[in-house]
Coordinates of C-alpha atoms and ligand atoms in Angstrom, one line a residue:
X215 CA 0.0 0.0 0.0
X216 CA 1.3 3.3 -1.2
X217 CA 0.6 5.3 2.1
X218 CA 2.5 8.5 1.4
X219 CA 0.6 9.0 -1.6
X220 CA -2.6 8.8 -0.3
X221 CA -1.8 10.6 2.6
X222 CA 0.1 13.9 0.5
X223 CA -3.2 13.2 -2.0
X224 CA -5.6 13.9 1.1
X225 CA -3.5 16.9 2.2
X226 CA -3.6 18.9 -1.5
X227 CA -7.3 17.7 -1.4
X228 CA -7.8 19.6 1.4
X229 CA -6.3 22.8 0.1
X230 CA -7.8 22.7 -3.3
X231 CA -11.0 22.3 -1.8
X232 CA -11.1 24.9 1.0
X233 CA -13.2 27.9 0.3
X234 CA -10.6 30.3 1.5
X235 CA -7.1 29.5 1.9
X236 CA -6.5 31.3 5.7
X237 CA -3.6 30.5 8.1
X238 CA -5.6 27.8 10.2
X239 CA -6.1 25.3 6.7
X240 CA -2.6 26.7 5.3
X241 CA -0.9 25.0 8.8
X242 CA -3.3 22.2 9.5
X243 CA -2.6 21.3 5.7
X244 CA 0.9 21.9 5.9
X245 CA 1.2 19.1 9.5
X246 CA -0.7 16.7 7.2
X247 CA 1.9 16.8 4.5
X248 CA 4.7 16.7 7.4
X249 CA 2.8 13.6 8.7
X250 CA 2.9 12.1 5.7
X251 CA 6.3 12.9 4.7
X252 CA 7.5 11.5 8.1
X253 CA 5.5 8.4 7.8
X254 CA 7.4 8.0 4.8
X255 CA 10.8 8.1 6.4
X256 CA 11.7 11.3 5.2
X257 CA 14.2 12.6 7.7
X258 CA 12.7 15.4 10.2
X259 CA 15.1 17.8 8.7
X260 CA 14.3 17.5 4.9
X261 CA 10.4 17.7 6.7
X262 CA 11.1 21.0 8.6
X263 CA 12.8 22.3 5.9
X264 CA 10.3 21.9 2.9
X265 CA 7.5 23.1 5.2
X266 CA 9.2 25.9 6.3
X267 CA 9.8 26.8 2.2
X268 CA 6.4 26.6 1.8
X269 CA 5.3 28.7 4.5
X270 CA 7.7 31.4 3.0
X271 CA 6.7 30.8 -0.2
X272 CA 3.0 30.9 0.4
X273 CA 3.9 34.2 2.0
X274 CA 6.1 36.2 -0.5
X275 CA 5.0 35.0 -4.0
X276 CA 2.0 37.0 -5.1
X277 CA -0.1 34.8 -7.4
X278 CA 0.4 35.7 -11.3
X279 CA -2.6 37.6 -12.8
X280 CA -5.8 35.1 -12.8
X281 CA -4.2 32.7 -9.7
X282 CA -4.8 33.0 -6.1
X283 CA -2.9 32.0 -3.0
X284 CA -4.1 28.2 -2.8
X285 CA -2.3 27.9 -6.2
X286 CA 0.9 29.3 -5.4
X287 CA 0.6 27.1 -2.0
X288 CA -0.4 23.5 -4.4
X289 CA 2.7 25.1 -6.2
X290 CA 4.7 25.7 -3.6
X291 CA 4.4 21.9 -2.2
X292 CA 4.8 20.6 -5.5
X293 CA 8.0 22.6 -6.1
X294 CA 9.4 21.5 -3.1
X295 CA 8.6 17.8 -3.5
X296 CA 10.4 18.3 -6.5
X297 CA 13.7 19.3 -5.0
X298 CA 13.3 16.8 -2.7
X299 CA 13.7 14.4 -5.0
X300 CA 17.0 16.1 -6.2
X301 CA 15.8 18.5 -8.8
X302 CA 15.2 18.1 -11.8
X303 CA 18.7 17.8 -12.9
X304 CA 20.3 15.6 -10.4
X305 CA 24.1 14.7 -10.6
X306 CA 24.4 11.4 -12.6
X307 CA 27.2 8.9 -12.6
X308 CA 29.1 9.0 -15.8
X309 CA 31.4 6.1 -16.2
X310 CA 34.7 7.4 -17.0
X311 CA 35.9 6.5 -21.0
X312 CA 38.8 6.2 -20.4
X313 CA 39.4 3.0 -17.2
X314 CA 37.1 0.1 -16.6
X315 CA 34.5 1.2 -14.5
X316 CA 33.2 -1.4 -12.7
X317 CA 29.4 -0.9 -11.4
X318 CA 27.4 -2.9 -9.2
X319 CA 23.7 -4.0 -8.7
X320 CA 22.2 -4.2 -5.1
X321 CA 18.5 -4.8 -4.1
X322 CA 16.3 -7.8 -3.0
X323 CA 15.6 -11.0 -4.9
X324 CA 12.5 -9.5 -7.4
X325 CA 13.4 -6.2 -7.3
X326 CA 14.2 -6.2 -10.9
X327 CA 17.7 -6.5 -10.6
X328 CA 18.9 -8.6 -13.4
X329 CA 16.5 -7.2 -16.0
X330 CA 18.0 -3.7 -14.9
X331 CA 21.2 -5.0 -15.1
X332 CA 21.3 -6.0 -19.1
X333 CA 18.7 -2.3 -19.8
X334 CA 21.8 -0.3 -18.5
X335 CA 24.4 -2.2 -20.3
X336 CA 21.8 -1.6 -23.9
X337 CA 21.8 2.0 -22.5
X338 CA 25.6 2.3 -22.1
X339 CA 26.4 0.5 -24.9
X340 CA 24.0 3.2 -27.0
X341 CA 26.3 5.9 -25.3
X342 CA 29.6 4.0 -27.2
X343 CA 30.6 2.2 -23.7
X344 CA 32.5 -0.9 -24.7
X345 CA 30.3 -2.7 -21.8
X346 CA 30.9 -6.4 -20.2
X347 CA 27.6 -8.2 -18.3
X348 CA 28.9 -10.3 -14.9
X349 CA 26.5 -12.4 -13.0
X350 CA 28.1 -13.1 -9.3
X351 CA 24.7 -14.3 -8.1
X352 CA 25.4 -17.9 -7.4
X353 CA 22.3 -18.7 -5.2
X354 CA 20.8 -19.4 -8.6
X355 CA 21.5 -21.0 -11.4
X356 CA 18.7 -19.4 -13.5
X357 CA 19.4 -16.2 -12.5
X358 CA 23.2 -16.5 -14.2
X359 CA 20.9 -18.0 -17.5
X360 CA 18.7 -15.5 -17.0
X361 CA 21.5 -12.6 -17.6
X362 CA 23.3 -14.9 -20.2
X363 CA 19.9 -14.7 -22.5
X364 CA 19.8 -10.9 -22.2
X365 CA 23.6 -9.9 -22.7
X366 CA 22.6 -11.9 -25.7
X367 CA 19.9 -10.0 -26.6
X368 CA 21.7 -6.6 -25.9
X369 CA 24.8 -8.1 -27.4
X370 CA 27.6 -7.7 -24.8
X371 CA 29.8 -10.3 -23.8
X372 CA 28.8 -12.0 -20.6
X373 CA 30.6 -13.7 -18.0
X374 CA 28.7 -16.0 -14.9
X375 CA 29.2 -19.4 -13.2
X376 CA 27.2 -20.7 -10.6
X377 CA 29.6 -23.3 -9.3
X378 CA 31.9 -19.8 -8.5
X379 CA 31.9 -18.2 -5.1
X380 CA 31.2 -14.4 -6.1
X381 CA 35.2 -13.7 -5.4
X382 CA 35.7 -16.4 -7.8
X383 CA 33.7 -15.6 -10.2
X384 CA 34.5 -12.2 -10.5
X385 CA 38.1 -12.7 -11.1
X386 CA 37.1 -15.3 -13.7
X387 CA 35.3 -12.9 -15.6
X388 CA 38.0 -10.2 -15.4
X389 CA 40.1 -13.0 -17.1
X390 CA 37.5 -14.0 -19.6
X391 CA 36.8 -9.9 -20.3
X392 CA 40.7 -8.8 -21.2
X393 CA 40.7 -8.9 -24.6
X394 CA 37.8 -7.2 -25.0
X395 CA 38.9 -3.6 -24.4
X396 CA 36.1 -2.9 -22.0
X397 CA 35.6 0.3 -20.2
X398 CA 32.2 -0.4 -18.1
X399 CA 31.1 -3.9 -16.6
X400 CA 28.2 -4.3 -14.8
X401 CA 28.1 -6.5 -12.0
X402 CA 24.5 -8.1 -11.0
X403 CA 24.7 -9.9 -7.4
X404 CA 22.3 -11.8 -5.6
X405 CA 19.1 -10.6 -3.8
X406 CA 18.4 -13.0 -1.7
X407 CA 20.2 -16.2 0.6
X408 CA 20.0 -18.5 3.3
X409 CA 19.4 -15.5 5.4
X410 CA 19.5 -11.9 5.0
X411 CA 22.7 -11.4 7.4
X412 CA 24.3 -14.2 4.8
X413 CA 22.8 -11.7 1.9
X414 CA 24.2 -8.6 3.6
X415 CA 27.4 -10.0 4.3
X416 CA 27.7 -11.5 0.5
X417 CA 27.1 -7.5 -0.7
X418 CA 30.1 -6.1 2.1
X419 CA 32.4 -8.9 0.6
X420 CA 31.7 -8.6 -3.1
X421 CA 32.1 -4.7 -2.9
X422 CA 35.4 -5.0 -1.2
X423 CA 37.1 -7.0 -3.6
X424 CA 34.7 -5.4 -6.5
X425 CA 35.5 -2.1 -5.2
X426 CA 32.8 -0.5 -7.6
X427 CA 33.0 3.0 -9.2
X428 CA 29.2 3.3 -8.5
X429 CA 26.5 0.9 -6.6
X430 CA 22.8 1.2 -8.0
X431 CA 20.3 0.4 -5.6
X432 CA 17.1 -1.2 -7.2
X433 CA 13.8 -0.4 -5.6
X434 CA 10.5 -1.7 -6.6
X435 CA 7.9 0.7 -7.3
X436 CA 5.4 -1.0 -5.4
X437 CA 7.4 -0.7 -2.4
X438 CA 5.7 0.8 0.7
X439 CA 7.5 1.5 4.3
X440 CA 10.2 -1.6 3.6
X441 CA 11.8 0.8 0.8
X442 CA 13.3 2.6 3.5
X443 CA 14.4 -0.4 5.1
X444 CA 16.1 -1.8 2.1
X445 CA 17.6 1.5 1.7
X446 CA 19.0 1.6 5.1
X447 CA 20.5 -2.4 4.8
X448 CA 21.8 -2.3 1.7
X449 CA 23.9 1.1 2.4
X450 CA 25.2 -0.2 5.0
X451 CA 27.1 -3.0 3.8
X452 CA 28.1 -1.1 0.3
X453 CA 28.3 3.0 -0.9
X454 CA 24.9 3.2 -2.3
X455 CA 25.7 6.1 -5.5
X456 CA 22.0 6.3 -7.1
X457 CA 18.4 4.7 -6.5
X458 CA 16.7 2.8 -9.7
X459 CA 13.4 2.7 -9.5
X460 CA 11.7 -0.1 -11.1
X461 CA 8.2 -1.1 -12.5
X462 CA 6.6 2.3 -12.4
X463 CA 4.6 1.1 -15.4
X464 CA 2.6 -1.0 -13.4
X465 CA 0.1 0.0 -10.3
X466 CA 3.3 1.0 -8.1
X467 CA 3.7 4.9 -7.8
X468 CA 7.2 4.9 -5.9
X469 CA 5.9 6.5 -2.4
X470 CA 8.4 3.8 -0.9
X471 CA 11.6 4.7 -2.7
X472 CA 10.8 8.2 -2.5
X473 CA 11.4 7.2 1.2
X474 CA 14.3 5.4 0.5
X475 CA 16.3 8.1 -1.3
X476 CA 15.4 10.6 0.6
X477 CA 16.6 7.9 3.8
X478 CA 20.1 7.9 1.6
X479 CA 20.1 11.3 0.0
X480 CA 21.2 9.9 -3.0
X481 CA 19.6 11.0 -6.4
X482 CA 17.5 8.4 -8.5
X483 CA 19.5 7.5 -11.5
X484 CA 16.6 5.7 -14.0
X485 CA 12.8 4.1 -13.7
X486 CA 12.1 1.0 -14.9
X487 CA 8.7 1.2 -17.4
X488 CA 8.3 -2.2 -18.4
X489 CA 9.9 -5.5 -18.7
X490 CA 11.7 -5.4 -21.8
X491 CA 15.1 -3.9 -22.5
X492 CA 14.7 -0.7 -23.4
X493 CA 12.1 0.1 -21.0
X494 CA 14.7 2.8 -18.9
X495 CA 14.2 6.0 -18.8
X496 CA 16.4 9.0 -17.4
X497 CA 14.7 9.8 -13.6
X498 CA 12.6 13.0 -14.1
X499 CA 11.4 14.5 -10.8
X500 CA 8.8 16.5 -12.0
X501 CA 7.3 13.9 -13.8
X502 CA 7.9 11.4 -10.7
X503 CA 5.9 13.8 -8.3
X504 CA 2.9 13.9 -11.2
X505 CA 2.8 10.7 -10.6
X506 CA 3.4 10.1 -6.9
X507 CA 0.8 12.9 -6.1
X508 CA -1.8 11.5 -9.0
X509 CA -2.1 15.2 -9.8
X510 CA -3.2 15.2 -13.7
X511 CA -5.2 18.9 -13.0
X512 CA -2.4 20.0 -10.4
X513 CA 0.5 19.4 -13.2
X514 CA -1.8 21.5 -15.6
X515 CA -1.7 24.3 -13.3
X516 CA 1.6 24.5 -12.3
X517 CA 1.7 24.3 -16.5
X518 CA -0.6 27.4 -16.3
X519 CA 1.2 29.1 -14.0
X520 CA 4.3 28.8 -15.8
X521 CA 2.7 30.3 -18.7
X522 CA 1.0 33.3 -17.0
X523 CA 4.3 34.0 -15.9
X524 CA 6.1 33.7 -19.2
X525 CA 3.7 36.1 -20.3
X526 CA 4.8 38.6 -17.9
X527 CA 8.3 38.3 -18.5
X528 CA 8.0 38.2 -21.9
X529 CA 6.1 41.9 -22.1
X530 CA 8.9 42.3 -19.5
X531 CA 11.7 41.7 -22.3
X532 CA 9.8 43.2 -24.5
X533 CA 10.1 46.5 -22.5
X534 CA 13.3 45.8 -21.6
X535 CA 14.8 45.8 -25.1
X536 CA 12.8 49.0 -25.9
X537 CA 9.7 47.9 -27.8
X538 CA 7.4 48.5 -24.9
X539 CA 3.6 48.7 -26.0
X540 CA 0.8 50.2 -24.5
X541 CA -0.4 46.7 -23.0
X542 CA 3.5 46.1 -21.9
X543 CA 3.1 49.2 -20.0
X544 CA 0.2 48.3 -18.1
X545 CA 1.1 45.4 -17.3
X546 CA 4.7 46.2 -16.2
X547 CA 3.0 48.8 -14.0
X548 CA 0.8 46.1 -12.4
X549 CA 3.9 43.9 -11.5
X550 CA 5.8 47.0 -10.4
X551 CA 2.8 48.0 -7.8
X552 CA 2.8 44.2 -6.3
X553 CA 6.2 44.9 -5.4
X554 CA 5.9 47.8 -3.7
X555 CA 6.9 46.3 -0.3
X556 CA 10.0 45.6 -2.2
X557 CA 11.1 49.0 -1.9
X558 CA 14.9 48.0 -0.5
X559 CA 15.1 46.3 -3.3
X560 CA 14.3 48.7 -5.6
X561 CA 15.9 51.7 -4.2
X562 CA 19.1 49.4 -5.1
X563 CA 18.3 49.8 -8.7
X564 CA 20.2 51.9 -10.6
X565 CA 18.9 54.9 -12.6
X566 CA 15.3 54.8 -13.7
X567 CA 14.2 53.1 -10.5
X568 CA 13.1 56.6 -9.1
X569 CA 11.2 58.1 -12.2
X570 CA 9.3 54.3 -12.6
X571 CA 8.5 54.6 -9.1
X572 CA 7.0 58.0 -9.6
X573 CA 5.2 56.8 -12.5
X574 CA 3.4 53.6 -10.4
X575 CA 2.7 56.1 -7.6
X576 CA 0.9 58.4 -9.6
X577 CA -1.0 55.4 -11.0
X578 CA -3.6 54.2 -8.5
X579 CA -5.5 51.6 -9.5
X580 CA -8.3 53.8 -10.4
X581 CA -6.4 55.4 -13.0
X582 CA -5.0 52.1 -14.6
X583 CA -8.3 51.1 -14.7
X584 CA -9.0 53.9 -17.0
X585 CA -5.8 53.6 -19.1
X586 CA -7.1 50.0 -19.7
X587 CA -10.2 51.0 -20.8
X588 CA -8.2 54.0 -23.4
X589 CA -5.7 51.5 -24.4
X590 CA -9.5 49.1 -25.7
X591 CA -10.2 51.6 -27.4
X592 CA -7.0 51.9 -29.6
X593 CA -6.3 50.0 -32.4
X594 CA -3.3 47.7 -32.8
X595 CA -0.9 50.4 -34.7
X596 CA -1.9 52.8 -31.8
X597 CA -0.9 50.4 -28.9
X598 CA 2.1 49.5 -30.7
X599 CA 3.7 52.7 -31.5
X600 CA 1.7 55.4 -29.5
X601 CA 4.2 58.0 -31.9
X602 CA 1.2 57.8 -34.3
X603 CA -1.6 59.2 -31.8
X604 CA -2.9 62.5 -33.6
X605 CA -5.0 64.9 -31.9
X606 CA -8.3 63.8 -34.1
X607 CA -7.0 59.9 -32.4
X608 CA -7.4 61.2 -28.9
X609 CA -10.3 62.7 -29.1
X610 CA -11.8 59.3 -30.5
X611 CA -10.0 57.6 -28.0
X612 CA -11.2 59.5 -25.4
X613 CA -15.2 59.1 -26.5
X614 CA -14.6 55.1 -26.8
X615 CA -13.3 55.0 -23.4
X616 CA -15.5 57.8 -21.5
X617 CA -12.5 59.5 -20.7
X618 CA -11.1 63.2 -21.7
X619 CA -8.7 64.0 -24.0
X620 CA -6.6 65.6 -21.6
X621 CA -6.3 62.3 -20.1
X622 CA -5.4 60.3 -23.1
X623 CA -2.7 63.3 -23.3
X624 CA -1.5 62.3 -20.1
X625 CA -1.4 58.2 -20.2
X626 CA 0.6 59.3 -23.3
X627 CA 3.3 61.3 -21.5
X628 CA 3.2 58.9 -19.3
X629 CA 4.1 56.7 -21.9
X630 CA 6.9 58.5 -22.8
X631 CA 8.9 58.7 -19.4
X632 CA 8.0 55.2 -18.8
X633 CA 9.3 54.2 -21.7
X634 CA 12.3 56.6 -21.0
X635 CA 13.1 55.4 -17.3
X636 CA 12.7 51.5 -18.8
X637 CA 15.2 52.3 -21.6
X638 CA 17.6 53.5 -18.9
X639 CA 17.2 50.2 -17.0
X640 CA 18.2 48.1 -20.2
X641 CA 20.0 44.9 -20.1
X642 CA 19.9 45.3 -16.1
X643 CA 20.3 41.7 -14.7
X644 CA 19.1 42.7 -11.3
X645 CA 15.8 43.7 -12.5
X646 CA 15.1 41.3 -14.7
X647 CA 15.5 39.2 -11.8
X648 CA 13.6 41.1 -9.7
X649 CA 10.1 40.5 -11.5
X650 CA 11.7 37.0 -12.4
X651 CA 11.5 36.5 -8.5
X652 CA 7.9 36.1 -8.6
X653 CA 8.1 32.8 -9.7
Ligands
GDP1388 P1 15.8 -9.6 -9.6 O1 15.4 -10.8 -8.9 O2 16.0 -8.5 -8.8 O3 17.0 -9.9 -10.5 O4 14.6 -9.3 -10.6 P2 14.4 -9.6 -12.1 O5 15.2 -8.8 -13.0 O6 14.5 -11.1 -12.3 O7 12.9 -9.1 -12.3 C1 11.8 -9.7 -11.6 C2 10.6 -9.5 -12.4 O8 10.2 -8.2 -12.6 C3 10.7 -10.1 -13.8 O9 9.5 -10.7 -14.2 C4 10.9 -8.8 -14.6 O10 10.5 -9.0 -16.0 C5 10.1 -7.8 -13.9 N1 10.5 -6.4 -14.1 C6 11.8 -5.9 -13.9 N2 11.8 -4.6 -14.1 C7 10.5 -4.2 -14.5 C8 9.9 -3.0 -14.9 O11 10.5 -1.9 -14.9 N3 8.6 -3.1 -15.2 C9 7.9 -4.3 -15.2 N4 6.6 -4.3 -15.5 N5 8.4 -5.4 -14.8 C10 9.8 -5.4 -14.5
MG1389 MG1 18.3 -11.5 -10.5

């Protein structure tokens, strides 16, 4: 049973449903997730930390035009489960070209080992690794078979023998490799034994004479709580470099190794999708936390989100590199106003700051309210290059919108020292950033 999902589900239920998002849901919302998260095996620290992001988040980051606060909380959580999980770019092992790596496969019998075994040696070999296959697991005989018929099918040399202890075997297939010119063998081991202190004490010995450039832990998908476990027993005996999580095409959503890499704060290297071959694919944790959190309408926001910012930043560039329209205008005036608490921040600008300040002051909201409705009435020339506004323009831009013509004059001079001040801000990194913040 995938318990951390349902739990984190409950908790975003909670918030998407509530009819106003105050203090009192945000923190009783924000224990559930903790709870969960704990349950999970996610270390106190990593807990405290992500909640305490949140908070801050839920605080500072006004919601893009259209969103409200529960969005940029839902956003918030889902952002941090996301770096949880390492990021989206997490650091991967890259054998080096140049030596023989040698690479090892941990995890319990079932697990998926073997199978993941010959999918990384197909996805090595696709990267030009010359690449070697070694069964050491000896408790088995159809498990060495089992590896022979895929090296096969991936077509890399293979080395196993059953009647071989693992220290055996493993120089036997160093032996059998040399004139192959390898630079990357992959090493699967066995998952299960008489007991599991004979299994653990198997994985210590094998990795000391092995003495592997990187150790992939396989973990189930379907794994609940004992992913943690695994986690735990498994790095213990051997320096556990990346999680692979397997069958995450089937029913299992990979709560339980979420549990057990966070336990290990190591990254997740590849899922498993399926049971042939080529069913690897690169760890993504954005796509992981989709799927953890069942969230098909949450990931469309977020996707909303992103856009509705884009937009911003976009009419933001746009202004920046001098072509500011009408619309950019408003809009950058909006995004200035939210930041008006800001103010240490933007006193820190550089030149411009001050005369764009005066500008949003002089703005109220009443009066971009009215500029909104001038800037309807203008056609798509005008809004582009307001140069072209005529006196017989304003005076029909003024009757479409119920305004005077004085104050078409004015939005337009307004215009023009907005425009001004921008222009002087140009290619300024810091502000960029600073509206880029609102993400
Ligand atoms: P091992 O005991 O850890 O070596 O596990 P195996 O590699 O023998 O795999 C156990 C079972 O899981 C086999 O039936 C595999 O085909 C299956 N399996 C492994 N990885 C995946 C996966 O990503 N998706 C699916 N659907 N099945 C998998
Ligand atoms: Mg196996």
């Amino acid at each position: 049973m995938d318990s951390l999902r349902s739990s984190l589900q409950s908790a975003l239920d909670r918030i998407k449903t509530a009819a106003s998002l105050d203090d009192k849901t945000l923190g009783e919302s924000l224990k559930q997730v903790e709870k969960a998260l704990l349950m999970a095996d996610v270390s106190v620290d990593l807990v405290a930390q992500l909640s305490k992001n949140v908070r801050e988040k839920s605080r500072s980051a006004e919601p893009p035009p259209g969103y409200t606060r529960k969005d940029v909380v839902l956003r918030a959580i889902y952002e941090e489960l996301v770096s949880l999980l390492g990021g989206v770019s997490t650091q991967r092992f890259v054998p080096d070209r140049s030596k023989l790596n040698k690479v090892m496969l941990v995890g319990v019998e079932g697990s998926g080992k073997t199978t993941t075994a010959a999918k990384l040696a197909l996805h090595y070999k696709n990267m030009g690794y010359k690449v070697g296959l070694v069964s050491l697991d000896n408790m088995r005989p159809a498990a060495v078979e089992q590896l022979s018929q895929l090296a096969k099918k991936v077509g890399v040399p293979f080395f196993g023998d059953p009647s071989l202890e693992p220290k055996k075997g493993f120089e036997r297939a160093i032996e059998a490799f040399s004139g192959y010119g390898l630079n990357l063998i992959l090493i699967d081991t066995a998952g299960r034994h008489r007991d599991e202190e004979g299994l653990m004490n198997e994985i210590e010995e094998i990795s000391r004479f092995v003495k592997p450039d990187h150790v992939f832990l396989v973990l189930d998908a379907n794994l609940g709580q004992s992913a943690s476990l695994q986690a735990q027993a498994f790095a213990s005996k051997t320096k556990v470099g990346s999680v692979v999580v397997t069958k995450l095409d089937g029913t299992g959503k990979g709560g339980g190794a979420l549990s057990g890499v966070a336990k290990l704060n190591v990254p997740i290297s590849f899922v498993g999708v399926g049971e042939g071959i080529e069913d690897l694919e690169d760890f993504n944790a954005r796509s992981f936390v989709n799927r953890l959190l069942g969230m098909g309408d949450l990931g469309a926001l977020m996707e909303a989100m992103k856009s509705a910012e884009e937009g911003e930043r976009e009419s933001l560039e746009r202004v920046a590199s001098g072509k500011m329209t009408l619309d950019d205008m408003l809009a950058q005036l909006r995004a200035f106003r939210r930041f008006g608490s800001l103010s240490k921040v933007l006193e820190s600008l550089p030149i411009g700051a001050s005369q764009l300040r005066a500008v949003s002051k002089e703005a109220g909201e009443e009066k971009i309210k009215k500029w909104e409705a001038m800037i309807l009435s203008m056609n798509k020339a005008e809004k582009e290059d307001p140069s072209i506004i005529d006196g017989s323009r304003i005076r029909r831009i003024a009757r479409g919108s119920g305004t005077r013509p004085e104050e078409v004059k004015e939005l337009l001079r307004q215009y023009e020292s907005m425009k001004k001040a921008l222009k002087a801000m140009r290619r300024d990194k810091r502000w960029l950033g600073l509206l880029g913040a609102s993400s």
